[in-house]
Amino acid sequence: MADIKTYNMFIDGEWVNASNGQSFACENPSNGEVWCHVPEATEKDVDRAVQAAHRAFKKGPWASMLPTQRGQCLRKLAESLAENSEKLGRIESIDTGKMLKETRWQAKYIAEFFQFYAGCADKIAGDVLPIDKPDMFVFTNREPLGVVAAVVPWNSQLFLVAVKIGPALAAGNTVVLKASEHASAAMLEFGELIEKAGFPPGVVNIVTGHGDPCGKALTSHKKVARVSFTGGPGAARQILHNSAENFAEVSLELGGKSPFIVFEDANIESAVNGSIAGIFGATGQSCVAGSRLYLQEDIADEFLDRMVGLAKDIVIGDPLADATQMGPLCTQGQMDCVEREVARALDEGGTLLCGGQRPKGLGGNYYEPTIIECPSQKMHIVDTEMFGPVLSVLRFKTEQEVIELANDTVYGLAAGIFTQDSARSMRVARAIEAGIVWVNTYRVVSPIAEFGGNKG
């Protein structure tokens, strides 16, 4: 077994252990072995981080920096991310089980997000208002809020950090970032790049720990002005409760059960490939996973024949290996959830088309790509976010029917539409209750395009 690494938190420009000396272990999901320890932050540690961020906002060099200087810090961070994408990708892959080829690419690509936000720093402008009062001049000025608490999950850490702290820093805010207790190492490695990029002490702080006490103390802290959270509905409810203590502004992104709609005129090959990537990419552990597949009846059989064949050929294995196409689930708890939900779906009348079990000969949290045809929209699996490589398939007849089926969910993050009819694509995209709608593609992001949902 390799040496077990011990990490520290990044608070006020220093690398520190938890105030009580406590830590917790992180396991490599591909083999179940402990590979590192990270601090278990206390309320005292969180307070120290928030106070540091507040001082940096009010009194430190950051408070008096010109917007162009803030942009320069963000550009240096972007350059460092691109240079260190291999290291960051490898750490995230070991910690989460995501494929190295994906984590490495993401680490390099999010550098473009920070470059984009660097360019925004000196373009935040107010307005001059022609009011109805003579001899008076009125203008508005956009000002930073203060301390931003950014709470990120483990599954797309670097991307979500970029879209949370990039705009916050460009606008002149300071940040306390809470990493997921399931996989914290990549965030702490990211802290080293923050330090090297020249951000003054306290501008970005990184704490590690569980929701209680770490997350609770952070999101209810009196000096936190804004909370940005990505995660599950249960934790989100607690955060909304916590924010009553500080009246912080709150933004939530709570996952999805995204519909992937294929009409009879679609390019079948393109749609099959899009669906495969949309559900089995990242082992299905994506908030935008296309986990509800709706097929128009005339093409359903052909589509499923092709898709099942491709799913069975997916290479499962070590996420660090170039040949691997799908890695393990991040935690044993997630594995248990997937097995439980698949069993329930089959008990409710679902038809197993492929997968439905752990692959033979592999340790760790591996599960086969699974496709289940569902006779009813009311099945539990159709409206439950799985966070695993499990696809629910339903058939439809008409455009209006599939719109109603797609919107029959508490979630509204993303959707996909495959059709060669441009008028239909626009009609359906407008009718679908989702913040992001992809047409003839799936799971594509850009720093220039907004990312977020419109419900749940």
One Martini backbone bead per residue (centre of mass of N, CA, C, O) as a GRO file, in nm:
protein
  456
    1MET     BB    1   0.097   0.035   0.021
    2ALA     BB    2   0.074   0.350   0.007
    3ASP     BB    3   0.116   0.638   0.122
    4ILE     BB    4  -0.049   0.841   0.352
    5LYS     BB    5  -0.198   1.136   0.316
    6THR     BB    6  -0.178   1.471   0.464
    7TYR     BB    7  -0.399   1.729   0.510
    8ASN     BB    8  -0.474   2.077   0.490
    9MET     BB    9  -0.602   2.375   0.550
   10PHE     BB   10  -0.712   2.698   0.404
   11ILE     BB   11  -0.629   2.977   0.620
   12ASP     BB   12  -0.523   3.287   0.588
   13GLY     BB   13  -0.268   3.168   0.415
   14GLU     BB   14  -0.280   2.889   0.574
   15TRP     BB   15  -0.173   2.567   0.690
   16VAL     BB   16  -0.423   2.376   0.867
   17ASN     BB   17  -0.550   2.223   1.121
   18ALA     BB   18  -0.754   2.122   1.326
   19SER     BB   19  -0.812   2.243   1.643
   20ASN     BB   20  -0.853   1.922   1.749
   21GLY     BB   21  -0.694   1.717   1.539
   22GLN     BB   22  -0.906   1.617   1.350
   23SER     BB   23  -0.987   1.343   1.122
   24PHE     BB   24  -1.042   1.193   0.793
   25ALA     BB   25  -1.105   0.945   0.568
   26CYS     BB   26  -1.006   0.856   0.231
   27GLU     BB   27  -1.131   0.669  -0.037
   28ASN     BB   28  -1.066   0.448  -0.290
   29PRO     BB   29  -1.316   0.335  -0.506
   30SER     BB   30  -1.143   0.111  -0.669
   31ASN     BB   31  -1.039  -0.043  -0.364
   32GLY     BB   32  -1.104   0.080  -0.056
   33GLU     BB   33  -0.861   0.255   0.011
   34VAL     BB   34  -0.678   0.442   0.209
   35TRP     BB   35  -0.508   0.764   0.100
   36CYS     BB   36  -0.629   0.991   0.303
   37HIS     BB   37  -0.623   1.289   0.512
   38VAL     BB   38  -0.862   1.516   0.663
   39PRO     BB   39  -0.994   1.768   0.813
   40GLU     BB   40  -1.218   1.830   1.097
   41ALA     BB   41  -1.403   2.083   1.115
   42THR     BB   42  -1.484   2.334   1.322
   43GLU     BB   43  -1.638   2.608   1.433
   44LYS     BB   44  -1.372   2.755   1.482
   45ASP     BB   45  -1.258   2.721   1.195
   46VAL     BB   46  -1.486   2.861   1.044
   47ASP     BB   47  -1.461   3.132   1.186
   48ARG     BB   48  -1.174   3.189   1.095
   49ALA     BB   49  -1.238   3.193   0.791
   50VAL     BB   50  -1.453   3.418   0.792
   51GLN     BB   51  -1.285   3.636   0.929
   52ALA     BB   52  -1.069   3.644   0.711
   53ALA     BB   53  -1.259   3.723   0.479
   54HIS     BB   54  -1.363   3.984   0.611
   55ARG     BB   55  -1.094   4.130   0.635
   56ALA     BB   56  -1.019   4.119   0.334
   57PHE     BB   57  -1.269   4.287   0.246
   58LYS     BB   58  -1.225   4.547   0.441
   59LYS     BB   59  -0.871   4.570   0.483
   60GLY     BB   60  -0.728   4.448   0.268
   61PRO     BB   61  -0.588   4.446  -0.044
   62TRP     BB   62  -0.852   4.362  -0.190
   63ALA     BB   63  -1.024   4.620  -0.123
   64SER     BB   64  -0.806   4.812  -0.309
   65MET     BB   65  -0.828   4.676  -0.563
   66LEU     BB   66  -0.827   4.667  -0.880
   67PRO     BB   67  -0.995   4.506  -1.118
   68THR     BB   68  -0.740   4.437  -1.288
   69GLN     BB   69  -0.596   4.292  -1.050
   70ARG     BB   70  -0.798   4.070  -1.012
   71GLY     BB   71  -0.769   3.961  -1.299
   72GLN     BB   72  -0.471   3.875  -1.269
   73CYS     BB   73  -0.517   3.655  -1.058
   74LEU     BB   74  -0.708   3.484  -1.238
   75ARG     BB   75  -0.503   3.434  -1.464
   76LYS     BB   76  -0.293   3.286  -1.296
   77LEU     BB   77  -0.481   3.059  -1.217
   78ALA     BB   78  -0.540   2.957  -1.500
   79GLU     BB   79  -0.250   2.885  -1.574
   80SER     BB   80  -0.207   2.682  -1.338
   81LEU     BB   81  -0.428   2.485  -1.418
   82ALA     BB   82  -0.313   2.404  -1.692
   83GLU     BB   83  -0.032   2.305  -1.576
   84ASN     BB   84  -0.198   2.109  -1.339
   85SER     BB   85  -0.401   1.897  -1.468
   86GLU     BB   86  -0.273   1.622  -1.409
   87LYS     BB   87  -0.264   1.635  -1.101
   88LEU     BB   88  -0.559   1.706  -1.044
   89GLY     BB   89  -0.684   1.470  -1.199
   90ARG     BB   90  -0.555   1.242  -1.033
   91ILE     BB   91  -0.666   1.315  -0.756
   92GLU     BB   92  -0.968   1.305  -0.834
   93SER     BB   93  -0.969   1.013  -0.934
   94ILE     BB   94  -0.883   0.875  -0.669
   95ASP     BB   95  -1.119   1.012  -0.489
   96THR     BB   96  -1.386   0.941  -0.703
   97GLY     BB   97  -1.344   0.755  -0.988
   98LYS     BB   98  -1.287   0.924  -1.208
   99MET     BB   99  -1.167   0.969  -1.503
  100LEU     BB  100  -0.873   1.094  -1.601
  101LYS     BB  101  -0.951   1.199  -1.885
  102GLU     BB  102  -1.168   1.389  -1.753
  103THR     BB  103  -1.026   1.543  -1.519
  104ARG     BB  104  -0.800   1.661  -1.688
  105TRP     BB  105  -0.978   1.817  -1.886
  106GLN     BB  106  -1.133   1.987  -1.677
  107ALA     BB  107  -0.892   2.134  -1.551
  108LYS     BB  108  -0.819   2.276  -1.820
  109TYR     BB  109  -1.099   2.405  -1.893
  110ILE     BB  110  -1.145   2.588  -1.634
  111ALA     BB  111  -0.938   2.799  -1.713
  112GLU     BB  112  -1.140   2.945  -1.906
  113PHE     BB  113  -1.322   3.050  -1.685
  114PHE     BB  114  -1.111   3.230  -1.541
  115GLN     BB  115  -1.053   3.399  -1.788
  116PHE     BB  116  -1.335   3.512  -1.820
  117TYR     BB  117  -1.358   3.643  -1.532
  118ALA     BB  118  -1.115   3.825  -1.565
  119GLY     BB  119  -1.259   3.995  -1.794
  120CYS     BB  120  -1.498   4.095  -1.596
  121ALA     BB  121  -1.377   4.272  -1.364
  122ASP     BB  122  -1.363   4.556  -1.562
  123LYS     BB  123  -1.705   4.526  -1.648
  124ILE     BB  124  -1.844   4.642  -1.388
  125ALA     BB  125  -2.136   4.832  -1.426
  126GLY     BB  126  -2.328   5.099  -1.420
  127ASP     BB  127  -2.565   5.374  -1.410
  128VAL     BB  128  -2.736   5.635  -1.577
  129LEU     BB  129  -3.007   5.845  -1.460
  130PRO     BB  130  -3.292   6.012  -1.603
  131ILE     BB  131  -3.435   6.205  -1.406
  132ASP     BB  132  -3.723   6.410  -1.273
  133LYS     BB  133  -3.475   6.620  -1.189
  134PRO     BB  134  -3.339   6.909  -1.162
  135ASP     BB  135  -3.003   6.932  -1.115
  136MET     BB  136  -2.967   6.609  -1.128
  137PHE     BB  137  -2.758   6.321  -1.039
  138VAL     BB  138  -2.770   5.966  -1.133
  139PHE     BB  139  -2.611   5.669  -0.998
  140THR     BB  140  -2.490   5.340  -1.032
  141ASN     BB  141  -2.333   5.079  -0.821
  142ARG     BB  142  -2.143   4.792  -0.820
  143GLU     BB  143  -2.119   4.575  -0.537
  144PRO     BB  144  -1.992   4.385  -0.319
  145LEU     BB  145  -2.101   4.181  -0.056
  146GLY     BB  146  -1.857   3.969   0.050
  147VAL     BB  147  -1.906   3.681   0.196
  148VAL     BB  148  -1.866   3.364   0.038
  149ALA     BB  149  -2.040   3.058   0.043
  150ALA     BB  150  -1.899   2.754  -0.090
  151VAL     BB  151  -2.082   2.456  -0.180
  152VAL     BB  152  -1.946   2.142  -0.278
  153PRO     BB  153  -1.935   1.870  -0.447
  154TRP     BB  154  -1.758   1.586  -0.576
  155ASN     BB  155  -1.832   1.537  -0.895
  156SER     BB  156  -1.766   1.870  -0.994
  157GLN     BB  157  -1.560   2.055  -0.851
  158LEU     BB  158  -1.402   2.246  -1.046
  159PHE     BB  159  -1.643   2.356  -1.198
  160LEU     BB  160  -1.804   2.465  -0.947
  161VAL     BB  161  -1.585   2.650  -0.847
  162ALA     BB  162  -1.570   2.831  -1.094
  163VAL     BB  163  -1.885   2.925  -1.095
  164LYS     BB  164  -1.859   3.048  -0.802
  165ILE     BB  165  -1.573   3.205  -0.752
  166GLY     BB  166  -1.518   3.363  -1.006
  167PRO     BB  167  -1.740   3.587  -0.986
  168ALA     BB  168  -1.685   3.670  -0.694
  169LEU     BB  169  -1.391   3.770  -0.739
  170ALA     BB  170  -1.438   3.968  -0.973
  171ALA     BB  171  -1.634   4.151  -0.779
  172GLY     BB  172  -1.473   4.142  -0.472
  173ASN     BB  173  -1.499   3.902  -0.317
  174THR     BB  174  -1.503   3.657  -0.068
  175VAL     BB  175  -1.399   3.312   0.036
  176VAL     BB  176  -1.568   3.008   0.149
  177LEU     BB  177  -1.471   2.673   0.102
  178LYS     BB  178  -1.659   2.371   0.087
  179ALA     BB  179  -1.582   2.055   0.096
  180SER     BB  180  -1.633   1.740   0.043
  181GLU     BB  181  -1.628   1.456   0.247
  182HIS     BB  182  -1.588   1.246   0.000
  183ALA     BB  183  -1.391   1.475  -0.163
  184SER     BB  184  -1.112   1.699  -0.085
  185ALA     BB  185  -0.827   1.703  -0.223
  186ALA     BB  186  -0.860   1.883  -0.480
  187MET     BB  187  -0.924   2.144  -0.319
  188LEU     BB  188  -0.645   2.157  -0.173
  189GLU     BB  189  -0.479   2.170  -0.429
  190PHE     BB  190  -0.613   2.432  -0.528
  191GLY     BB  191  -0.502   2.609  -0.295
  192GLU     BB  192  -0.211   2.620  -0.403
  193LEU     BB  193  -0.288   2.793  -0.653
  194ILE     BB  194  -0.395   3.034  -0.503
  195GLU     BB  195  -0.133   3.104  -0.359
  196LYS     BB  196   0.044   3.137  -0.628
  197ALA     BB  197  -0.145   3.370  -0.765
  198GLY     BB  198  -0.169   3.615  -0.529
  199PHE     BB  199  -0.368   3.596  -0.319
  200PRO     BB  200  -0.462   3.723  -0.051
  201PRO     BB  201  -0.513   3.675   0.257
  202GLY     BB  202  -0.856   3.548   0.287
  203VAL     BB  203  -0.994   3.536   0.006
  204VAL     BB  204  -0.926   3.220   0.016
  205ASN     BB  205  -1.099   2.948   0.173
  206ILE     BB  206  -1.047   2.602   0.301
  207VAL     BB  207  -1.280   2.359   0.407
  208THR     BB  208  -1.324   2.055   0.607
  209GLY     BB  209  -1.626   1.852   0.628
  210HIS     BB  210  -1.922   1.825   0.765
  211GLY     BB  211  -2.231   1.949   0.785
  212ASP     BB  212  -2.197   1.856   1.095
  213PRO     BB  213  -2.063   2.158   1.168
  214CYS     BB  214  -1.943   2.301   0.917
  215GLY     BB  215  -2.183   2.382   0.728
  216LYS     BB  216  -2.358   2.517   0.943
  217ALA     BB  217  -2.156   2.735   1.037
  218LEU     BB  218  -2.125   2.870   0.761
  219THR     BB  219  -2.436   2.927   0.666
  220SER     BB  220  -2.489   3.090   0.965
  221HIS     BB  221  -2.299   3.311   0.951
  222LYS     BB  222  -2.299   3.654   1.011
  223LYS     BB  223  -2.057   3.712   0.774
  224VAL     BB  224  -2.243   3.593   0.561
  225ALA     BB  225  -2.387   3.702   0.243
  226ARG     BB  226  -2.341   3.430   0.069
  227VAL     BB  227  -2.493   3.130  -0.075
  228SER     BB  228  -2.345   2.851  -0.256
  229PHE     BB  229  -2.527   2.556  -0.367
  230THR     BB  230  -2.447   2.204  -0.423
  231GLY     BB  231  -2.705   1.943  -0.409
  232GLY     BB  232  -2.931   1.829  -0.197
  233PRO     BB  233  -3.245   1.885  -0.067
  234GLY     BB  234  -3.184   1.835   0.234
  235ALA     BB  235  -2.947   2.037   0.264
  236ALA     BB  236  -3.100   2.283   0.152
  237ARG     BB  237  -3.304   2.310   0.380
  238GLN     BB  238  -3.090   2.365   0.597
  239ILE     BB  239  -2.974   2.621   0.468
  240LEU     BB  240  -3.231   2.789   0.479
  241HIS     BB  241  -3.243   2.776   0.783
  242ASN     BB  242  -2.962   2.902   0.841
  243SER     BB  243  -3.016   3.182   0.688
  244ALA     BB  244  -3.194   3.299   0.923
  245GLU     BB  245  -2.935   3.394   1.091
  246ASN     BB  246  -2.811   3.601   0.832
  247PHE     BB  247  -2.965   3.676   0.563
  248ALA     BB  248  -2.862   3.529   0.330
  249GLU     BB  249  -2.800   3.476   0.026
  250VAL     BB  250  -2.945   3.216  -0.196
  251SER     BB  251  -2.809   2.947  -0.396
  252LEU     BB  252  -2.950   2.666  -0.585
  253GLU     BB  253  -2.835   2.326  -0.680
  254LEU     BB  254  -3.035   2.003  -0.696
  255GLY     BB  255  -3.033   1.863  -0.952
  256GLY     BB  256  -3.155   1.561  -1.142
  257LYS     BB  257  -3.406   1.425  -1.401
  258SER     BB  258  -3.321   1.408  -1.707
  259PRO     BB  259  -3.452   1.452  -2.016
  260PHE     BB  260  -3.431   1.229  -2.311
  261ILE     BB  261  -3.531   1.318  -2.638
  262VAL     BB  262  -3.658   1.103  -2.909
  263PHE     BB  263  -3.731   1.137  -3.228
  264GLU     BB  264  -3.812   0.986  -3.533
  265ASP     BB  265  -3.606   1.205  -3.696
  266ALA     BB  266  -3.356   1.124  -3.578
  267ASN     BB  267  -3.026   1.068  -3.533
  268ILE     BB  268  -2.951   0.773  -3.410
  269GLU     BB  269  -2.648   0.767  -3.365
  270SER     BB  270  -2.628   1.038  -3.215
  271ALA     BB  271  -2.835   0.971  -2.989
  272VAL     BB  272  -2.698   0.725  -2.871
  273ASN     BB  273  -2.430   0.861  -2.799
  274GLY     BB  274  -2.557   1.080  -2.621
  275SER     BB  275  -2.688   0.887  -2.414
  276ILE     BB  276  -2.441   0.737  -2.320
  277ALA     BB  277  -2.290   0.993  -2.219
  278GLY     BB  278  -2.527   1.111  -2.038
  279ILE     BB  279  -2.528   0.846  -1.831
  280PHE     BB  280  -2.219   0.707  -1.825
  281GLY     BB  281  -2.091   0.947  -1.763
  282ALA     BB  282  -1.947   0.946  -1.461
  283THR     BB  283  -2.135   0.706  -1.374
  284GLY     BB  284  -2.396   0.907  -1.347
  285GLN     BB  285  -2.245   1.146  -1.161
  286SER     BB  286  -2.467   1.378  -1.260
  287CYS     BB  287  -2.685   1.645  -1.257
  288VAL     BB  288  -2.724   1.603  -1.597
  289ALA     BB  289  -2.816   1.334  -1.632
  290GLY     BB  290  -2.973   1.126  -1.881
  291SER     BB  291  -3.207   0.929  -1.701
  292ARG     BB  292  -3.451   0.998  -1.911
  293LEU     BB  293  -3.577   0.801  -2.170
  294TYR     BB  294  -3.745   0.920  -2.469
  295LEU     BB  295  -3.927   0.723  -2.710
  296GLN     BB  296  -4.040   0.699  -3.005
  297GLU     BB  297  -4.203   0.427  -3.112
  298ASP     BB  298  -4.082   0.378  -3.409
  299ILE     BB  299  -3.760   0.382  -3.276
  300ALA     BB  300  -3.717   0.213  -3.013
  301ASP     BB  301  -3.602  -0.065  -3.092
  302GLU     BB  302  -3.354   0.027  -3.249
  303PHE     BB  303  -3.230   0.198  -3.029
  304LEU     BB  304  -3.199  -0.025  -2.809
  305ASP     BB  305  -3.022  -0.217  -2.963
  306ARG     BB  306  -2.784  -0.023  -2.985
  307MET     BB  307  -2.748   0.064  -2.688
  308VAL     BB  308  -2.706  -0.210  -2.554
  309GLY     BB  309  -2.456  -0.287  -2.713
  310LEU     BB  310  -2.279  -0.051  -2.609
  311ALA     BB  311  -2.311  -0.094  -2.302
  312LYS     BB  312  -2.179  -0.384  -2.297
  313ASP     BB  313  -1.888  -0.255  -2.412
  314ILE     BB  314  -1.812  -0.118  -2.168
  315VAL     BB  315  -1.523  -0.022  -1.999
  316ILE     BB  316  -1.440  -0.148  -1.685
  317GLY     BB  317  -1.229   0.037  -1.440
  318ASP     BB  318  -0.952   0.191  -1.403
  319PRO     BB  319  -0.945   0.540  -1.401
  320LEU     BB  320  -0.627   0.560  -1.493
  321ALA     BB  321  -0.695   0.413  -1.748
  322ASP     BB  322  -0.721   0.460  -2.086
  323ALA     BB  323  -0.931   0.216  -2.152
  324THR     BB  324  -1.130   0.334  -1.976
  325GLN     BB  325  -1.500   0.419  -1.964
  326MET     BB  326  -1.569   0.321  -1.655
  327GLY     BB  327  -1.605   0.372  -1.329
  328PRO     BB  328  -1.669   0.416  -1.013
  329LEU     BB  329  -1.824   0.472  -0.746
  330CYS     BB  330  -1.761   0.676  -0.480
  331THR     BB  331  -1.955   0.508  -0.280
  332GLN     BB  332  -2.107   0.273  -0.092
  333GLY     BB  333  -2.375   0.422  -0.058
  334GLN     BB  334  -2.427   0.448  -0.364
  335MET     BB  335  -2.432   0.150  -0.426
  336ASP     BB  336  -2.671   0.078  -0.244
  337CYS     BB  337  -2.876   0.261  -0.385
  338VAL     BB  338  -2.866   0.135  -0.666
  339GLU     BB  339  -2.947  -0.154  -0.586
  340ARG     BB  340  -3.217  -0.078  -0.458
  341GLU     BB  341  -3.352   0.065  -0.708
  342VAL     BB  342  -3.335  -0.167  -0.908
  343ALA     BB  343  -3.499  -0.372  -0.747
  344ARG     BB  344  -3.756  -0.199  -0.737
  345ALA     BB  345  -3.804  -0.172  -1.043
  346LEU     BB  346  -3.844  -0.478  -1.092
  347ASP     BB  347  -4.083  -0.511  -0.891
  348GLU     BB  348  -4.257  -0.283  -1.066
  349GLY     BB  349  -4.195  -0.398  -1.388
  350GLY     BB  350  -3.928  -0.382  -1.496
  351THR     BB  351  -3.694  -0.407  -1.773
  352LEU     BB  352  -3.400  -0.575  -1.816
  353LEU     BB  353  -3.150  -0.505  -2.065
  354CYS     BB  354  -2.899  -0.428  -1.872
  355GLY     BB  355  -2.721  -0.528  -1.615
  356GLY     BB  356  -2.775  -0.511  -1.256
  357GLN     BB  357  -2.460  -0.536  -1.163
  358ARG     BB  358  -2.171  -0.651  -1.063
  359PRO     BB  359  -1.873  -0.695  -1.172
  360LYS     BB  360  -1.663  -0.934  -1.235
  361GLY     BB  361  -1.340  -0.910  -1.073
  362LEU     BB  362  -1.417  -0.646  -0.900
  363GLY     BB  363  -1.343  -0.419  -0.697
  364GLY     BB  364  -1.516  -0.200  -0.550
  365ASN     BB  365  -1.759   0.054  -0.691
  366TYR     BB  366  -1.893  -0.139  -0.912
  367TYR     BB  367  -2.118  -0.088  -1.206
  368GLU     BB  368  -2.324  -0.162  -1.442
  369PRO     BB  369  -2.464  -0.077  -1.717
  370THR     BB  370  -2.810   0.037  -1.693
  371ILE     BB  371  -3.123  -0.082  -1.844
  372ILE     BB  372  -3.471   0.031  -1.801
  373GLU     BB  373  -3.786  -0.058  -1.876
  374CYS     BB  374  -4.081   0.144  -1.832
  375PRO     BB  375  -4.435   0.122  -1.791
  376SER     BB  376  -4.411   0.380  -1.586
  377GLN     BB  377  -4.396   0.705  -1.463
  378LYS     BB  378  -4.460   0.612  -1.147
  379MET     BB  379  -4.200   0.513  -1.097
  380HIS     BB  380  -3.951   0.565  -0.879
  381ILE     BB  381  -3.703   0.578  -1.082
  382VAL     BB  382  -3.814   0.821  -1.263
  383ASP     BB  383  -3.800   1.036  -0.984
  384THR     BB  384  -3.498   0.940  -0.904
  385GLU     BB  385  -3.197   1.030  -0.805
  386MET     BB  386  -2.920   0.818  -0.849
  387PHE     BB  387  -2.616   0.846  -0.912
  388GLY     BB  388  -2.593   0.644  -1.170
  389PRO     BB  389  -2.578   0.371  -1.421
  390VAL     BB  390  -2.909   0.451  -1.474
  391LEU     BB  391  -3.172   0.378  -1.710
  392SER     BB  392  -3.478   0.519  -1.805
  393VAL     BB  393  -3.742   0.382  -2.015
  394LEU     BB  394  -3.968   0.549  -2.246
  395ARG     BB  395  -4.268   0.579  -2.428
  396PHE     BB  396  -4.400   0.769  -2.717
  397LYS     BB  397  -4.618   0.952  -2.944
  398THR     BB  398  -4.626   1.262  -2.867
  399GLU     BB  399  -4.529   1.575  -2.809
  400GLN     BB  400  -4.721   1.644  -2.572
  401GLU     BB  401  -4.666   1.393  -2.406
  402VAL     BB  402  -4.356   1.438  -2.355
  403ILE     BB  403  -4.379   1.705  -2.212
  404GLU     BB  404  -4.543   1.601  -1.971
  405LEU     BB  405  -4.339   1.387  -1.882
  406ALA     BB  406  -4.087   1.568  -1.846
  407ASN     BB  407  -4.246   1.768  -1.628
  408ASP     BB  408  -4.291   1.513  -1.426
  409THR     BB  409  -4.115   1.690  -1.193
  410VAL     BB  410  -3.907   1.848  -0.950
  411TYR     BB  411  -3.714   1.890  -1.176
  412GLY     BB  412  -3.499   2.167  -1.366
  413LEU     BB  413  -3.211   2.161  -1.518
  414ALA     BB  414  -3.226   1.941  -1.767
  415ALA     BB  415  -3.215   1.873  -2.134
  416GLY     BB  416  -3.292   1.662  -2.426
  417ILE     BB  417  -3.295   1.699  -2.795
  418PHE     BB  418  -3.387   1.485  -3.078
  419THR     BB  419  -3.393   1.654  -3.396
  420GLN     BB  420  -3.456   1.778  -3.745
  421ASP     BB  421  -3.672   1.982  -3.630
  422SER     BB  422  -3.647   2.308  -3.559
  423ALA     BB  423  -3.931   2.385  -3.466
  424ARG     BB  424  -3.960   2.163  -3.258
  425SER     BB  425  -3.716   2.228  -3.083
  426MET     BB  426  -3.828   2.507  -2.991
  427ARG     BB  427  -4.094   2.421  -2.869
  428VAL     BB  428  -3.984   2.216  -2.661
  429ALA     BB  429  -3.777   2.395  -2.519
  430ARG     BB  430  -3.994   2.594  -2.410
  431ALA     BB  431  -4.173   2.366  -2.258
  432ILE     BB  432  -3.943   2.289  -2.093
  433GLU     BB  433  -3.857   2.250  -1.743
  434ALA     BB  434  -3.549   2.401  -1.798
  435GLY     BB  435  -3.244   2.565  -1.788
  436ILE     BB  436  -3.129   2.332  -1.979
  437VAL     BB  437  -3.117   2.291  -2.346
  438TRP     BB  438  -3.039   2.037  -2.558
  439VAL     BB  439  -2.958   2.010  -2.916
  440ASN     BB  440  -2.806   1.747  -3.056
  441THR     BB  441  -2.690   1.729  -2.760
  442TYR     BB  442  -2.467   1.678  -2.459
  443ARG     BB  443  -2.298   1.793  -2.195
  444VAL     BB  444  -2.246   2.110  -2.253
  445VAL     BB  445  -2.004   2.368  -2.186
  446SER     BB  446  -1.966   2.729  -2.096
  447PRO     BB  447  -1.858   3.037  -1.984
  448ILE     BB  448  -2.079   3.199  -2.160
  449ALA     BB  449  -2.285   3.007  -2.037
  450GLU     BB  450  -2.530   2.935  -1.849
  451PHE     BB  451  -2.585   2.763  -1.520
  452GLY     BB  452  -2.910   2.622  -1.461
  453GLY     BB  453  -3.219   2.617  -1.309
  454ASN     BB  454  -3.602   2.632  -1.241
  455LYS     BB  455  -3.606   2.380  -1.039
  456GLY     BB  456  -3.511   2.169  -0.788
   0.00000   0.00000   0.00000
